[in-house]
Coordinates of C-alpha atoms in Angstrom, one line a residue:
K15 CA 13.1 27.7 -9.0
P16 CA 15.6 25.9 -11.2
R17 CA 18.2 23.7 -9.4
T18 CA 21.5 22.9 -11.0
T19 CA 24.2 20.4 -10.2
P20 CA 27.0 19.5 -12.5
G21 CA 25.6 17.9 -15.6
M22 CA 21.9 18.2 -14.5
N23 CA 19.2 20.8 -14.6
S24 CA 15.8 20.3 -13.0
L25 CA 12.7 22.4 -12.3
V26 CA 10.6 21.5 -9.4
V27 CA 7.0 22.8 -9.5
V28 CA 4.8 22.4 -6.5
E29 CA 1.2 22.0 -7.8
A30 CA -0.7 21.6 -4.6
L31 CA 0.0 21.3 -0.9
K32 CA -2.6 20.2 1.6
R33 CA -2.6 19.0 5.2
V34 CA -3.3 15.3 5.8
F35 CA -3.6 13.4 9.0
K36 CA -2.8 9.9 7.9
V37 CA -1.1 7.7 10.5
V38 CA 0.8 4.5 9.8
T39 CA -0.2 2.1 12.6
A40 CA 1.3 -1.2 11.1
E41 CA 3.9 -2.3 8.6
G42 CA 4.5 -5.6 7.0
H43 CA 7.0 -7.2 4.6
F44 CA 5.6 -9.6 2.1
T45 CA 7.4 -11.8 -0.5
E46 CA 5.5 -13.3 -3.4
I47 CA 6.9 -15.6 -6.2
V48 CA 5.1 -15.3 -9.5
D49 CA 5.5 -17.7 -12.4
Y50 CA 4.5 -15.7 -15.5
R51 CA 3.9 -17.4 -18.9
E52 CA 2.2 -16.1 -22.0
T53 CA 1.9 -18.1 -25.2
K54 CA 0.9 -16.7 -28.6
H55 CA 0.5 -18.8 -31.7
R56 CA 1.9 -17.5 -35.0
L57 CA -0.4 -18.5 -37.8
S58 CA -2.3 -20.7 -35.3
V59 CA 0.5 -23.3 -35.7
W60 CA 3.7 -22.3 -33.9
P61 CA 3.4 -21.6 -30.2
S62 CA 5.8 -19.0 -28.9
T63 CA 6.0 -18.7 -25.1
K64 CA 7.6 -15.9 -23.1
K65 CA 8.1 -16.6 -19.4
A66 CA 9.7 -15.3 -16.3
L67 CA 10.0 -16.1 -12.6
I68 CA 9.4 -13.0 -10.6
K69 CA 10.2 -12.4 -7.0
V70 CA 8.3 -9.5 -5.3
K71 CA 9.4 -8.2 -2.0
A72 CA 7.1 -5.4 -0.7
H73 CA 7.0 -3.1 2.2
V74 CA 3.4 -2.4 3.1
Q75 CA 2.2 0.4 5.4
M76 CA -1.3 0.3 6.7
G77 CA -3.1 2.9 8.9
Y78 CA -5.9 5.4 9.2
D79 CA -6.9 8.8 7.8
F80 CA -7.6 10.5 11.2
S81 CA -9.5 13.3 9.4
K82 CA -12.3 10.7 8.6
I83 CA -12.8 9.7 12.2
K84 CA -16.0 11.1 13.7
W85 CA -16.0 12.0 17.4
E86 CA -17.6 14.2 19.9
I87 CA -15.7 16.1 22.6
Y88 CA -17.3 16.7 26.0
E89 CA -15.0 19.3 27.6
T90 CA -17.0 19.5 30.8
N91 CA -16.3 15.9 31.9
G92 CA -13.1 15.4 29.9
K93 CA -14.4 12.7 27.5
V94 CA -13.9 12.0 23.9
K95 CA -16.5 9.7 22.3
L96 CA -15.6 8.1 19.0
Q97 CA -18.6 7.7 16.8
A98 CA -17.3 6.3 13.5
I99 CA -14.0 5.0 12.5
P100 CA -13.3 3.8 8.9
A101 CA -11.4 0.6 8.4
P102 CA -7.7 0.7 8.2
Y103 CA -6.4 0.8 4.7
I104 CA -3.1 0.5 2.8
L105 CA -1.3 3.8 2.8
S106 CA 1.6 2.6 0.7
I107 CA 3.2 -0.3 -1.1
S108 CA 6.9 -0.2 -1.9
P109 CA 7.7 -3.1 -4.1
D110 CA 11.1 -4.5 -5.1
I111 CA 10.5 -6.6 -8.2
N112 CA 13.2 -9.0 -9.5
Y113 CA 13.0 -11.0 -12.7
Y114 CA 14.6 -14.4 -12.9
N115 CA 14.8 -16.9 -15.8
L116 CA 13.5 -14.3 -18.2
A117 CA 12.9 -16.0 -21.6
N118 CA 11.5 -14.5 -24.7
G119 CA 9.5 -16.7 -27.1
L120 CA 10.7 -16.8 -30.7
F121 CA 7.8 -14.6 -31.9
N122 CA 6.6 -13.4 -28.5
K123 CA 9.1 -10.9 -26.9
F124 CA 8.7 -9.0 -23.7
T125 CA 7.8 -5.3 -24.1
N126 CA 7.8 -2.4 -21.8
E127 CA 4.0 -2.7 -21.6
D128 CA 4.4 -6.3 -20.5
F129 CA 6.7 -5.3 -17.7
N130 CA 4.3 -2.5 -16.6
L131 CA 1.4 -5.0 -16.6
I132 CA 3.4 -7.5 -14.6
Q133 CA 4.4 -4.8 -12.1
T134 CA 0.7 -3.7 -11.7
Q135 CA -0.4 -7.4 -11.2
C136 CA 2.4 -8.0 -8.7
I137 CA 1.4 -4.9 -6.6
A138 CA -2.3 -6.0 -6.8
T139 CA -1.3 -9.5 -5.5
V140 CA 0.6 -8.0 -2.6
R141 CA -2.3 -5.7 -1.8
E142 CA -4.7 -8.7 -1.7
V143 CA -2.4 -10.8 0.4
A144 CA -1.7 -7.8 2.8
E145 CA -5.5 -7.1 3.2
K146 CA -6.1 -10.8 4.1
S147 CA -3.2 -11.0 6.5
E148 CA -3.0 -10.0 10.2
L149 CA -1.9 -6.5 9.1
P150 CA -5.4 -4.8 9.4
H151 CA -5.9 -6.3 12.9
L152 CA -2.5 -5.1 14.0
A153 CA -3.2 -1.7 12.5
A154 CA -6.5 -1.5 14.5
E155 CA -4.8 -2.6 17.7
Q156 CA -2.0 0.0 17.3
A157 CA -4.6 2.7 16.6
K158 CA -6.5 1.8 19.8
M159 CA -3.3 2.1 21.8
L160 CA -2.4 5.4 20.1
L161 CA -5.8 7.0 20.7
T162 CA -6.0 5.8 24.3
E163 CA -2.5 7.0 25.1
L164 CA -3.1 10.4 23.4
A165 CA -6.3 10.9 25.4
S166 CA -4.7 9.8 28.7
M167 CA -1.7 12.1 28.2
H168 CA -4.2 15.0 28.3
H169 CA -6.1 13.5 31.2
W170 CA -9.1 12.7 28.9
E171 CA -11.1 9.6 28.9
I172 CA -11.8 8.0 25.5
E173 CA -15.0 6.0 24.7
G174 CA -15.7 4.0 21.6
V175 CA -12.3 2.4 20.8
K176 CA -14.2 -0.9 20.4
L177 CA -15.3 0.6 17.0
L178 CA -11.8 -0.3 15.9
D179 CA -12.6 -4.0 16.3
S180 CA -15.0 -4.1 13.3

C-alpha cells in the first residue's frame, strides 16, 4: 500500500516472511584503524597515490540459530538432551565508518567503487577480529545459561550443554 508524507511517496512490498529463531547471546563493540593507500603510475613514470585514514567502529552481535540445534525430549522423565549444537556465528555487524585525511592522487581519485570496496574490507576485518576475540566464548556461555534457565523454569533437566564448549 502506498504511504505518503509531505514531499515523499513510497511503496513497501513484502516479498517474503518467515519465522526464524535466532538468538543474540553476546554483543561486542570493536574499533579498527585502517591506513589505506593505493598508488597508480601514469605512463609508468609518475606515481599518483590516493590515501585515507579510516576509523571503523562496529557493533557486532553473535548468537545461535536455535532451529539448527538438535535435541531429544524425554517427557516421561522431564529431560531434554542436546545432541548437536552449531557454533555461534555473527548475526549482524553494524559499522560506523569515518574517513580522515582523505587525499586524492593527481591522476588517481577516489570513486564510489573505492568507497564500497573499502567498506567491504573494513567489515571483513571487523568480522575476523570478532571471530578471534572472546565473543564466541561469551556467546556460548550465555547460550548455556539461557538453555539451562529455560529448562529449569519448566522443571525440566537439560543434558548436553557441554556441547557448547566446542
